[in-house]
C-alpha positions as a LaTeX table, in Angstrom:
\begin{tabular}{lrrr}
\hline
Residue & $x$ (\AA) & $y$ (\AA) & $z$ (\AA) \\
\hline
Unk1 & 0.00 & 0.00 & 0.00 \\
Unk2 & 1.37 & 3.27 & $-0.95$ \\
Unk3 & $-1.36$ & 5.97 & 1.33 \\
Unk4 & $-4.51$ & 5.87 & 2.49 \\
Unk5 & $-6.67$ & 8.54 & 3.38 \\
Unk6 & $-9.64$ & 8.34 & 5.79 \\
Unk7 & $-12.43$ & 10.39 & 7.45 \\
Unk8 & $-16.24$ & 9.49 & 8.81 \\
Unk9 & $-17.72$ & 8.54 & 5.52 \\
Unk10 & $-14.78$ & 8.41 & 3.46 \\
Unk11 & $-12.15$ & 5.76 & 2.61 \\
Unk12 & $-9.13$ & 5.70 & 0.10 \\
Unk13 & $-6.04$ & 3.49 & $-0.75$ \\
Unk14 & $-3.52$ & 3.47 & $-2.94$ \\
Unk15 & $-2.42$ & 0.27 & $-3.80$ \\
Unk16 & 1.18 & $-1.05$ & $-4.80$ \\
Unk17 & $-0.45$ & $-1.87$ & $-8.09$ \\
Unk18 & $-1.28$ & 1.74 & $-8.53$ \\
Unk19 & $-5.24$ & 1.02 & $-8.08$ \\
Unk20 & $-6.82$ & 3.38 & $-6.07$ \\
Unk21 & $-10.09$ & 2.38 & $-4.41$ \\
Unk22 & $-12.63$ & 4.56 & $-2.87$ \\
Unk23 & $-15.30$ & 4.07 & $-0.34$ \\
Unk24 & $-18.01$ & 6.29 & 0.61 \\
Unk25 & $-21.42$ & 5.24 & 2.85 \\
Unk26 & $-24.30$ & 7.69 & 4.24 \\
Unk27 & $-27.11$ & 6.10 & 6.76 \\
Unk28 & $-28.48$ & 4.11 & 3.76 \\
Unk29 & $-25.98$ & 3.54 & 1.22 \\
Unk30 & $-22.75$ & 2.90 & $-0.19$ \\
Unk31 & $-20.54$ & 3.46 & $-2.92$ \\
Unk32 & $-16.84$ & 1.89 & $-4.03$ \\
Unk33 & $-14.85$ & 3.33 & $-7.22$ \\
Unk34 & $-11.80$ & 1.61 & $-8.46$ \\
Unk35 & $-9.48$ & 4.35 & $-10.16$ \\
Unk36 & $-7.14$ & 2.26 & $-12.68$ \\
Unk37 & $-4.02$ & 3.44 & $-13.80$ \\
Unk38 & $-3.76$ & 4.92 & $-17.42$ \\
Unk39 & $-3.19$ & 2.63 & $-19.45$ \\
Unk40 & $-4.72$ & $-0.56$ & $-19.24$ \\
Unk41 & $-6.57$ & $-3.34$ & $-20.83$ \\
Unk42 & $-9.18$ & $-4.22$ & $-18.22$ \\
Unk43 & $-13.00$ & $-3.45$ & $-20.67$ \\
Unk44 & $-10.83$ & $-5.30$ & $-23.51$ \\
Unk45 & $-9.77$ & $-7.82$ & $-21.57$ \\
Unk46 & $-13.34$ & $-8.67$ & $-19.77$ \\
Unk47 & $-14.15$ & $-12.21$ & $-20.35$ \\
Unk48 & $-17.15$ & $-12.01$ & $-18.05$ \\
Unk49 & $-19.04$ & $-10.89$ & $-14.24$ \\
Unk50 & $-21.80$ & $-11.21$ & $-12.29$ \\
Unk51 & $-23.28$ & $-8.95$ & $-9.78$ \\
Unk52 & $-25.79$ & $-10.59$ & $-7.25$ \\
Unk53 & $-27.85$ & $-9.05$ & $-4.52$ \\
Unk54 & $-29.19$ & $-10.98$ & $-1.73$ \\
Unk55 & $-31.73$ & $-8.31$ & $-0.38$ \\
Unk56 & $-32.93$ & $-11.34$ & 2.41 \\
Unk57 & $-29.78$ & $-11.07$ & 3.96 \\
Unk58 & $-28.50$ & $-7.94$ & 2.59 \\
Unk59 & $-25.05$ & $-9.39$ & 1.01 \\
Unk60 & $-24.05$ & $-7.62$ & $-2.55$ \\
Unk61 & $-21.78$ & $-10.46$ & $-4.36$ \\
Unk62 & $-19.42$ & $-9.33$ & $-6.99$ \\
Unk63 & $-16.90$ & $-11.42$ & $-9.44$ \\
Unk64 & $-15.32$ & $-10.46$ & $-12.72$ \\
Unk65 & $-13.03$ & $-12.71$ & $-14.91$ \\
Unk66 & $-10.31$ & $-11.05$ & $-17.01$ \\
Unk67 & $-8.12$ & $-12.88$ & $-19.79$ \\
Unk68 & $-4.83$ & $-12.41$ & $-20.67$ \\
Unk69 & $-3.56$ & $-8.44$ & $-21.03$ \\
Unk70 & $-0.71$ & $-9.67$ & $-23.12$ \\
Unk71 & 0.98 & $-12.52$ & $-25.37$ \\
Unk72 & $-1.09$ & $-15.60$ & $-26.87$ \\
Unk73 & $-1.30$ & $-17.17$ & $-23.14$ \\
Unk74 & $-4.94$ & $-17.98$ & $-22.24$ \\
Unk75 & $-4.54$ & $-17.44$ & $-18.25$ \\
Unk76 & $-7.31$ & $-15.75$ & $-16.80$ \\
Unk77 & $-7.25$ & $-13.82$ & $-13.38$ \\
Unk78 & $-10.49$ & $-13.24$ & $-11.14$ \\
Unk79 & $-11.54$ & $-10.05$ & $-8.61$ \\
Unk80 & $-13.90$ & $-10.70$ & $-6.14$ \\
Unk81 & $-15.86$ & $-8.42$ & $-3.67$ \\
Unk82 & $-18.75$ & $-9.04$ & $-1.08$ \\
Unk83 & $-20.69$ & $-6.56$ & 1.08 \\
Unk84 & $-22.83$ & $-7.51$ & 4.25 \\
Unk85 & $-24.87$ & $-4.83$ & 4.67 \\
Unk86 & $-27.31$ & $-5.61$ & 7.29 \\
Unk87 & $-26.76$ & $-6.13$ & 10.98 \\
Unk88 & $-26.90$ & $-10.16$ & 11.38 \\
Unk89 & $-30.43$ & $-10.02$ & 9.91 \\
Unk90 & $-32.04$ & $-8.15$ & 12.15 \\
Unk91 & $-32.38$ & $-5.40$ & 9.21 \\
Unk92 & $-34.35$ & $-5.95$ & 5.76 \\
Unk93 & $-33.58$ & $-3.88$ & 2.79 \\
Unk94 & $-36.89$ & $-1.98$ & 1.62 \\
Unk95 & $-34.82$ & $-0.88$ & $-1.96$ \\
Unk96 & $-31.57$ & $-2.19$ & $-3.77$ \\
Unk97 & $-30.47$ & $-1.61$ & $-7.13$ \\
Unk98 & $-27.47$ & $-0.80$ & $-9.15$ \\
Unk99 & $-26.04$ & 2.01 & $-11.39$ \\
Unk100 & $-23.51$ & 1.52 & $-13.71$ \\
Unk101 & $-22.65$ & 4.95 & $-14.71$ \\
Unk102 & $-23.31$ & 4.70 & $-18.16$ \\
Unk103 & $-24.91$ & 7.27 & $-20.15$ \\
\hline
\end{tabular}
């Protein structure tokens, strides 16, 4: 890790890989953003994702698979991330959804 930065509400690391990720939250929701270093070949190199939401027990699953960034090789790498949002169930989500930023 090369910084981080926090405050109430407000999360931020650097990582060695020169990823930064970002975490914000209010009463009732939450938001991450991955900042990737310029360049790179991560939308070309999407071979696929999911993104479930469990609004029973309020647990936001998410997986991508990437392929290769370089060279004929067909190794594939994996990111994974998962979000328990309520307090051991004794919480129900009324809304979920998603936003992908797209225009």
């Amino acid at each position: 890790m090369k910084g981080a930065d926090a405050y109430p509400g407000y999360f931020s690391l650097n990582l060695d890989n020169d990823i930064k990720m970002e975490a914000t939250s209010t009463r009732r929701a939450g938001l991450e953003r991955f900042t990737l270093p310029n360049p790179n070949d991560l939308p070309a190199s999407l071979a696929g994702g999911t993104l479930d939401i469990d609004p029973e027990n309020g647990r936001i699953t998410i997986g991508d698979r990437y392929g290769s960034s370089f060279g004929p090789g067909s190794d594939h790498y994996q990111a994974f991330a998962c979000d328990d949002l309520l307090s051991s169930g004794t919480q129900k989500l009324s809304e979920y959804g998603i936003w992908t930023g797209d225009t």
